PDB file of C-alpha atoms in Angstrom:
ATOM      1  CA  MET E   1     100.466 111.373 102.932  1.00  0.00           C
ATOM      2  CA  GLU E   2     100.791 109.168  99.888  1.00  0.00           C
ATOM      3  CA  GLN E   3      97.186 108.009 100.414  1.00  0.00           C
ATOM      4  CA  LEU E   4      95.839 111.495  99.882  1.00  0.00           C
ATOM      5  CA  PRO E   5      94.501 112.651  96.491  1.00  0.00           C
ATOM      6  CA  LYS E   6      96.927 114.751  94.426  1.00  0.00           C
ATOM      7  CA  ASP E   7      94.235 116.902  92.886  1.00  0.00           C
ATOM      8  CA  PRO E   8      93.409 119.821  95.187  1.00  0.00           C
ATOM      9  CA  ILE E   9      89.663 119.682  94.716  1.00  0.00           C
ATOM     10  CA  MET E  10      89.560 115.907  95.225  1.00  0.00           C
ATOM     11  CA  LEU E  11      91.804 116.470  98.304  1.00  0.00           C
ATOM     12  CA  LEU E  12      89.311 119.104  99.604  1.00  0.00           C
ATOM     13  CA  SER E  13      86.374 116.726  99.287  1.00  0.00           C
ATOM     14  CA  PHE E  14      88.300 113.809 100.829  1.00  0.00           C
ATOM     15  CA  ILE E  15      89.560 115.826 103.795  1.00  0.00           C
ATOM     16  CA  ASN E  16      86.233 117.470 104.551  1.00  0.00           C
ATOM     17  CA  THR E  17      84.428 114.130 104.349  1.00  0.00           C
ATOM     18  CA  LYS E  18      86.948 112.573 106.745  1.00  0.00           C
ATOM     19  CA  LEU E  19      86.717 115.549 109.100  1.00  0.00           C
ATOM     20  CA  ARG E  20      82.900 115.373 109.125  1.00  0.00           C
ATOM     21  CA  ASN E  21      82.581 111.679 109.559  1.00  0.00           C
ATOM     22  CA  HIS E  22      85.597 110.487 111.563  1.00  0.00           C
ATOM     23  CA  TYR E  23      87.682 113.222 113.283  1.00  0.00           C
ATOM     24  CA  ARG E  24      86.995 115.885 115.894  1.00  0.00           C
ATOM     25  CA  ASP E  25      89.653 118.195 114.378  1.00  0.00           C
ATOM     26  CA  LEU E  26      92.423 118.597 111.805  1.00  0.00           C
ATOM     27  CA  ASP E  27      95.165 117.539 114.275  1.00  0.00           C
ATOM     28  CA  GLU E  28      93.449 114.231 114.939  1.00  0.00           C
ATOM     29  CA  LEU E  29      93.064 113.565 111.202  1.00  0.00           C
ATOM     30  CA  CYS E  30      96.748 114.439 110.526  1.00  0.00           C
ATOM     31  CA  GLN E  31      97.990 112.303 113.387  1.00  0.00           C
ATOM     32  CA  ASP E  32      95.869 109.265 112.392  1.00  0.00           C
ATOM     33  CA  MET E  33      96.724 109.557 108.679  1.00  0.00           C
ATOM     34  CA  ASP E  34     100.354 110.477 109.222  1.00  0.00           C
ATOM     35  CA  ALA E  35      99.835 113.707 107.269  1.00  0.00           C
ATOM     36  CA  ASP E  36     101.763 116.948 107.580  1.00  0.00           C
ATOM     37  CA  ARG E  37      99.203 119.559 108.821  1.00  0.00           C
ATOM     38  CA  GLU E  38     101.026 122.584 107.387  1.00  0.00           C
ATOM     39  CA  ASN E  39     101.558 120.896 104.022  1.00  0.00           C
ATOM     40  CA  LEU E  40      97.883 119.993 103.893  1.00  0.00           C
ATOM     41  CA  LYS E  41      96.821 123.554 104.812  1.00  0.00           C
ATOM     42  CA  GLU E  42      99.174 124.943 102.109  1.00  0.00           C
ATOM     43  CA  ARG E  43      97.901 122.669  99.368  1.00  0.00           C
ATOM     44  CA  LEU E  44      94.286 123.697 100.144  1.00  0.00           C
ATOM     45  CA  ALA E  45      95.146 127.348 100.563  1.00  0.00           C
ATOM     46  CA  ALA E  46      96.552 127.234  97.019  1.00  0.00           C
ATOM     47  CA  VAL E  47      92.940 126.783  95.809  1.00  0.00           C
ATOM     48  CA  ASP E  48      91.625 129.332  98.296  1.00  0.00           C
ATOM     49  CA  TYR E  49      90.328 126.986 100.988  1.00  0.00           C
ATOM     50  CA  HIS E  50      91.248 127.529 104.645  1.00  0.00           C
ATOM     51  CA  TYR E  51      90.611 125.431 107.754  1.00  0.00           C
ATOM     52  CA  ASP E  52      87.819 126.724 110.030  1.00  0.00           C
ATOM     53  CA  GLU E  53      88.192 125.168 113.502  1.00  0.00           C
ATOM     54  CA  GLY E  54      84.727 126.083 114.578  1.00  0.00           C
ATOM     55  CA  ARG E  55      83.163 124.224 111.591  1.00  0.00           C
ATOM     56  CA  ASN E  56      85.924 121.593 111.447  1.00  0.00           C
ATOM     57  CA  GLN E  57      86.186 121.919 107.723  1.00  0.00           C
ATOM     58  CA  PHE E  58      87.956 123.687 104.923  1.00  0.00           C
ATOM     59  CA  ILE E  59      85.862 126.478 103.522  1.00  0.00           C
TER      60      ILE E  59
END
């Protein structure tokens, strides 16, 4: 997870772009990037963004 942005808004933009362009879901992204799914969700929830599986993005 060292390659992920530290700033939560930059992280949001980075993750949503990756989800839109490269991954079918959050699990695939986390596996490929060796990222902790729950930690990622917690970091984005701290700025009031939550993963929507149907849209495959944090909203």
